[in-house]
PDB file of C-alpha atoms in Angstrom:
ATOM      1  CA  MET A   1      90.355  27.843 -91.735  1.00 47.00           C
ATOM      2  CA  SER A   2      87.867  25.148 -91.389  1.00 47.00           C
ATOM      3  CA  GLU A   3      88.617  21.448 -91.754  1.00 48.00           C
ATOM      4  CA  PRO A   4      87.013  19.572 -94.656  1.00 48.00           C
ATOM      5  CA  VAL A   5      83.864  17.634 -93.686  1.00 47.00           C
ATOM      6  CA  ARG A   6      84.484  14.059 -93.161  1.00 47.00           C
ATOM      7  CA  HIS A   7      81.706  11.550 -94.080  1.00 48.00           C
ATOM      8  CA  ASP A   8      83.496   8.706 -92.380  1.00 49.00           C
ATOM      9  CA  ALA A   9      86.878   7.985 -90.948  1.00 45.00           C
ATOM     10  CA  THR A  10      88.611   7.763 -94.331  1.00 49.00           C
ATOM     11  CA  THR A  11      86.627   9.979 -96.783  1.00 51.00           C
ATOM     12  CA  ILE A  12      87.745  13.593 -97.453  1.00 51.00           C
ATOM     13  CA  LYS A  13      86.204  15.794 -99.942  1.00 55.00           C
ATOM     14  CA  LEU A  14      88.903  16.839-102.159  1.00 56.00           C
ATOM     15  CA  ALA A  15      87.029  19.697-103.841  1.00 58.00           C
ATOM     16  CA  GLU A  16      86.082  21.075-100.367  1.00 57.00           C
ATOM     17  CA  ARG A  17      89.688  20.830 -99.225  1.00 59.00           C
ATOM     18  CA  ARG A  18      90.749  22.760-102.538  1.00 57.00           C
ATOM     19  CA  ILE A  19      87.970  25.430-101.895  1.00 64.00           C
ATOM     20  CA  PHE A  20      88.908  26.000 -98.304  1.00 59.00           C
ATOM     21  CA  SER A  21      92.647  26.314 -98.811  1.00 65.00           C
ATOM     22  CA  ALA A  22      95.093  28.409-100.575  1.00 70.00           C
ATOM     23  CA  SER A  23      94.875  26.330-103.644  1.00 74.00           C
ATOM     24  CA  PHE A  24      91.567  27.983-104.340  1.00 84.00           C
ATOM     25  CA  LYS A  25      93.340  31.273-105.399  1.00 88.00           C
ATOM     26  CA  PRO A  26      94.408  29.883-108.958  1.00 91.00           C
ATOM     27  CA  LEU A  27      90.707  28.734-109.648  1.00 91.00           C
ATOM     28  CA  TYR A  28      89.507  32.077-108.427  1.00 94.00           C
ATOM     29  CA  ASN A  29      91.885  34.007-110.531  1.00 94.00           C
ATOM     30  CA  GLU A  30      91.229  31.822-113.583  1.00 96.00           C
ATOM     31  CA  GLY A  31      87.557  32.477-113.318  1.00 96.00           C
ATOM     32  CA  MET A  32      87.747  36.190-112.690  1.00 97.00           C
ATOM     33  CA  GLY A  33      90.405  36.454-115.389  1.00 97.00           C
ATOM     34  CA  LEU A  34      88.126  34.746-117.920  1.00 98.00           C
ATOM     35  CA  VAL A  35      85.309  37.276-116.966  1.00 97.00           C
ATOM     36  CA  GLU A  36      87.605  40.153-117.572  1.00 97.00           C
ATOM     37  CA  GLN A  37      88.914  38.787-120.810  1.00 98.00           C
ATOM     38  CA  THR A  38      85.450  38.166-122.056  1.00 98.00           C
ATOM     39  CA  ALA A  39      84.231  41.500-121.234  1.00 97.00           C
ATOM     40  CA  GLU A  40      87.203  43.110-122.934  1.00 97.00           C
ATOM     41  CA  TYR A  41      86.575  41.049-126.052  1.00 98.00           C
ATOM     42  CA  LEU A  42      82.911  41.670-126.293  1.00 97.00           C
ATOM     43  CA  ASP A  43      83.366  45.409-125.880  1.00 96.00           C
ATOM     44  CA  GLY A  44      86.199  45.505-128.384  1.00 96.00           C
ATOM     45  CA  GLU A  45      87.443  43.073-130.803  1.00 97.00           C
ATOM     46  CA  GLY A  46      84.205  41.107-130.684  1.00 96.00           C
ATOM     47  CA  ARG A  47      81.841  44.114-131.312  1.00 96.00           C
ATOM     48  CA  ALA A  48      83.836  44.896-134.462  1.00 96.00           C
ATOM     49  CA  ALA A  49      83.823  41.206-135.716  1.00 96.00           C
ATOM     50  CA  ALA A  50      80.073  40.887-134.970  1.00 95.00           C
ATOM     51  CA  LYS A  51      79.506  43.683-137.502  1.00 96.00           C
ATOM     52  CA  THR A  52      80.945  41.591-140.245  1.00 97.00           C
ATOM     53  CA  LEU A  53      78.889  38.492-139.737  1.00 97.00           C
ATOM     54  CA  SER A  54      76.021  37.289-141.816  1.00 96.00           C
ATOM     55  CA  ARG A  55      72.468  37.960-140.390  1.00 95.00           C
ATOM     56  CA  LEU A  56      72.209  34.327-139.235  1.00 95.00           C
ATOM     57  CA  ALA A  57      75.721  34.277-137.598  1.00 95.00           C
ATOM     58  CA  ALA A  58      75.105  37.667-136.041  1.00 95.00           C
ATOM     59  CA  THR A  59      71.847  36.399-134.458  1.00 95.00           C
ATOM     60  CA  LEU A  60      73.762  33.385-133.143  1.00 95.00           C
ATOM     61  CA  TYR A  61      76.488  35.649-131.869  1.00 96.00           C
ATOM     62  CA  ALA A  62      74.122  37.782-130.008  1.00 95.00           C
ATOM     63  CA  ALA A  63      72.333  34.845-128.459  1.00 95.00           C
ATOM     64  CA  GLU A  64      75.660  33.105-127.517  1.00 96.00           C
ATOM     65  CA  SER A  65      77.090  36.276-126.090  1.00 96.00           C
ATOM     66  CA  MET A  66      74.196  36.447-123.759  1.00 96.00           C
ATOM     67  CA  ARG A  67      74.593  32.778-122.605  1.00 96.00           C
ATOM     68  CA  LEU A  68      78.376  33.359-122.274  1.00 97.00           C
ATOM     69  CA  THR A  69      78.016  36.401-119.969  1.00 97.00           C
ATOM     70  CA  THR A  70      75.219  34.654-118.009  1.00 96.00           C
ATOM     71  CA  ARG A  71      77.375  31.591-117.552  1.00 97.00           C
ATOM     72  CA  LEU A  72      80.395  33.601-116.556  1.00 97.00           C
ATOM     73  CA  MET A  73      78.278  35.779-113.955  1.00 97.00           C
ATOM     74  CA  GLN A  74      77.042  32.611-112.408  1.00 97.00           C
ATOM     75  CA  ILE A  75      80.574  31.213-112.212  1.00 97.00           C
ATOM     76  CA  ALA A  76      81.848  34.511-110.779  1.00 97.00           C
ATOM     77  CA  SER A  77      79.067  34.509-108.201  1.00 96.00           C
ATOM     78  CA  TRP A  78      79.994  30.939-107.115  1.00 95.00           C
ATOM     79  CA  LEU A  79      83.623  31.843-106.849  1.00 95.00           C
ATOM     80  CA  LEU A  80      82.836  34.954-104.766  1.00 94.00           C
ATOM     81  CA  LEU A  81      80.733  32.976-102.494  1.00 93.00           C
ATOM     82  CA  GLN A  82      83.535  30.304-102.031  1.00 90.00           C
ATOM     83  CA  ARG A  83      86.181  33.101-101.500  1.00 90.00           C
ATOM     84  CA  ALA A  84      83.846  34.639 -98.708  1.00 90.00           C
ATOM     85  CA  ALA A  85      83.556  31.204 -97.024  1.00 86.00           C
ATOM     86  CA  ASN A  86      87.324  30.557 -97.371  1.00 84.00           C
ATOM     87  CA  SER A  87      88.187  34.086 -95.821  1.00 86.00           C
ATOM     88  CA  GLY A  88      85.525  33.632 -93.026  1.00 87.00           C
ATOM     89  CA  GLU A  89      83.305  36.510 -94.278  1.00 92.00           C
ATOM     90  CA  MET A  90      80.498  33.986 -94.584  1.00 90.00           C
ATOM     91  CA  THR A  91      79.660  30.650 -92.849  1.00 87.00           C
ATOM     92  CA  ARG A  92      79.405  27.519 -94.973  1.00 80.00           C
ATOM     93  CA  ASP A  93      75.570  27.496 -94.115  1.00 85.00           C
ATOM     94  CA  GLN A  94      75.289  31.188 -95.388  1.00 90.00           C
ATOM     95  CA  VAL A  95      77.151  30.255 -98.647  1.00 88.00           C
ATOM     96  CA  ALA A  96      74.997  27.159 -99.026  1.00 84.00           C
ATOM     97  CA  ALA A  97      71.781  29.358 -98.763  1.00 89.00           C
ATOM     98  CA  GLU A  98      73.013  32.077-101.172  1.00 92.00           C
ATOM     99  CA  LYS A  99      74.611  29.392-103.506  1.00 90.00           C
ATOM    100  CA  ALA A 100      70.969  28.277-104.106  1.00 88.00           C
ATOM    101  CA  LYS A 101      70.449  31.293-106.304  1.00 90.00           C
ATOM    102  CA  VAL A 102      73.531  30.340-108.612  1.00 93.00           C
ATOM    103  CA  ARG A 103      72.918  28.183-111.561  1.00 91.00           C
ATOM    104  CA  LEU A 104      75.763  26.225-113.096  1.00 93.00           C
ATOM    105  CA  ASP A 105      73.895  24.883-116.043  1.00 92.00           C
ATOM    106  CA  THR A 106      73.991  27.533-118.653  1.00 90.00           C
ATOM    107  CA  ALA A 107      74.077  25.612-121.822  1.00 89.00           C
ATOM    108  CA  SER A 108      75.576  26.669-125.199  1.00 89.00           C
ATOM    109  CA  ALA A 109      74.745  26.256-128.913  1.00 88.00           C
ATOM    110  CA  GLN A 110      76.253  23.166-130.410  1.00 88.00           C
ATOM    111  CA  ASN A 111      78.953  23.772-132.649  1.00 85.00           C
ATOM    112  CA  ASP A 112      77.277  22.186-135.663  1.00 88.00           C
ATOM    113  CA  VAL A 113      74.444  24.744-135.638  1.00 91.00           C
ATOM    114  CA  ALA A 114      74.009  26.869-138.620  1.00 92.00           C
ATOM    115  CA  GLY A 115      76.252  29.933-138.411  1.00 94.00           C
ATOM    116  CA  TRP A 116      78.623  28.534-135.767  1.00 95.00           C
ATOM    117  CA  ASP A 117      81.525  28.174-138.298  1.00 95.00           C
ATOM    118  CA  GLU A 118      81.182  31.977-139.146  1.00 96.00           C
ATOM    119  CA  LEU A 119      81.719  32.933-135.580  1.00 97.00           C
ATOM    120  CA  PRO A 120      85.120  34.629-134.729  1.00 97.00           C
ATOM    121  CA  GLN A 121      87.541  31.867-133.487  1.00 97.00           C
ATOM    122  CA  ALA A 122      88.521  34.096-130.414  1.00 97.00           C
ATOM    123  CA  PHE A 123      84.842  34.190-129.405  1.00 98.00           C
ATOM    124  CA  LYS A 124      84.388  30.445-129.774  1.00 97.00           C
ATOM    125  CA  ALA A 125      87.544  29.947-127.637  1.00 97.00           C
ATOM    126  CA  LEU A 126      86.011  31.988-124.927  1.00 98.00           C
ATOM    127  CA  VAL A 127      82.821  29.949-125.123  1.00 97.00           C
ATOM    128  CA  ASP A 128      84.877  26.701-124.776  1.00 96.00           C
ATOM    129  CA  ARG A 129      86.833  27.972-122.024  1.00 97.00           C
ATOM    130  CA  SER A 130      83.791  29.057-120.065  1.00 97.00           C
ATOM    131  CA  LEU A 131      82.166  25.712-120.634  1.00 96.00           C
ATOM    132  CA  SER A 132      85.140  23.948-119.400  1.00 96.00           C
ATOM    133  CA  LEU A 133      85.322  26.116-116.287  1.00 97.00           C
ATOM    134  CA  GLN A 134      81.567  25.767-115.630  1.00 97.00           C
ATOM    135  CA  GLY A 135      82.003  21.951-115.802  1.00 95.00           C
ATOM    136  CA  LEU A 136      84.916  22.006-113.264  1.00 93.00           C
ATOM    137  CA  VAL A 137      82.888  24.356-110.886  1.00 94.00           C
ATOM    138  CA  ARG A 138      79.812  22.343-111.298  1.00 94.00           C
ATOM    139  CA  ARG A 139      81.696  19.076-110.280  1.00 90.00           C
ATOM    140  CA  MET A 140      83.342  20.752-107.396  1.00 88.00           C
ATOM    141  CA  ASP A 141      79.976  22.119-106.297  1.00 88.00           C
ATOM    142  CA  ASP A 142      78.419  18.573-106.612  1.00 88.00           C
ATOM    143  CA  GLU A 143      81.185  17.138-104.562  1.00 84.00           C
ATOM    144  CA  ILE A 144      81.064  19.821-101.872  1.00 80.00           C
ATOM    145  CA  TYR A 145      77.368  20.531-101.533  1.00 80.00           C
ATOM    146  CA  GLY A 146      75.892  17.162-102.927  1.00 77.00           C
ATOM    147  CA  ASN A 147      74.352  16.272-106.229  1.00 59.00           C
ATOM    148  CA  GLY A 148      71.057  17.739-105.173  1.00 47.00           C
ATOM    149  CA  ALA A 149      72.578  21.175-104.722  1.00 40.00           C
ATOM    150  CA  MET A 150      71.317  22.499-107.993  1.00 41.00           C
ATOM    151  CA  PRO A 151      67.492  22.068-108.249  1.00 40.00           C
ATOM    152  CA  ALA A 152      65.624  23.495-111.223  1.00 38.00           C
ATOM    153  CA  GLN A 153      64.883  27.109-110.529  1.00 38.00           C
ATOM    154  CA  PRO A 154      61.516  28.461-111.465  1.00 34.00           C
ATOM    155  CA  SER A 155      61.511  31.457-113.810  1.00 37.00           C
ATOM    156  CA  ARG A 156      62.440  34.649-111.915  1.00 37.00           C
ATOM    157  CA  ALA A 157      60.942  38.074-112.457  1.00 44.00           C
ATOM    158  CA  ASN A 158      64.257  39.865-112.487  1.00 50.00           C
ATOM    159  CA  PRO A 159      67.436  37.583-112.737  1.00 53.00           C
ATOM    160  CA  VAL A 160      69.730  40.777-112.868  1.00 55.00           C
ATOM    161  CA  SER A 161      68.410  41.848-109.516  1.00 54.00           C
ATOM    162  CA  ASP A 162      69.057  38.396-108.149  1.00 54.00           C
ATOM    163  CA  GLN A 163      72.774  38.634-109.391  1.00 54.00           C
ATOM    164  CA  ILE A 164      73.240  42.164-107.866  1.00 59.00           C
ATOM    165  CA  SER A 165      71.829  40.913-104.619  1.00 56.00           C
ATOM    166  CA  LEU A 166      74.115  37.821-104.678  1.00 55.00           C
ATOM    167  CA  LEU A 167      77.171  39.886-105.332  1.00 57.00           C
ATOM    168  CA  ASN A 168      76.186  42.398-102.700  1.00 55.00           C
ATOM    169  CA  THR A 169      75.991  39.559-100.166  1.00 54.00           C
ATOM    170  CA  ALA A 170      79.229  38.067-101.364  1.00 54.00           C
ATOM    171  CA  PHE A 171      81.010  41.534-100.806  1.00 56.00           C
ATOM    172  CA  GLY A 172      79.133  41.985 -97.427  1.00 56.00           C
ATOM    173  CA  ARG A 173      77.027  45.053 -98.647  1.00 51.00           C
ATOM    174  CA  GLY A 174      73.747  43.313 -98.490  1.00 47.00           C
TER     175      GLY A 174
END
């Protein structure tokens, strides 16, 4: 296991220490658990609930569902990269290079937008949890890799292909 990078004799990056230690597992489990819970909800209870919404709320639900799944895929990609570094499957430099493809800035609709109050409470709770987790991961990313670690990304021709490539790399298949 690698030691945290020291910037001077007294500064230790606490987020980096967390990522490169056994205390990373609860964060990883939380993130992957949220991905799984969200997928189950959207494929089951959420699908049924969406059919009962007004046109406005249904449109908002569809858009927010896409933002939610995008946000969670980005978080999962980041977590997988950190796990690969933690286990020695990838070097920190490799992780930093692949991490440049990960965006931790997926926004959400404001809760005062028209139709938000109609959305199912369980769905809104998943959105809130994902935003909270994204905020935590983003702060950790900033601390570990620096504030300039998330430059604005240009539009990409195929973001799904980029995610598949990133996941393949994290699992050592790429």
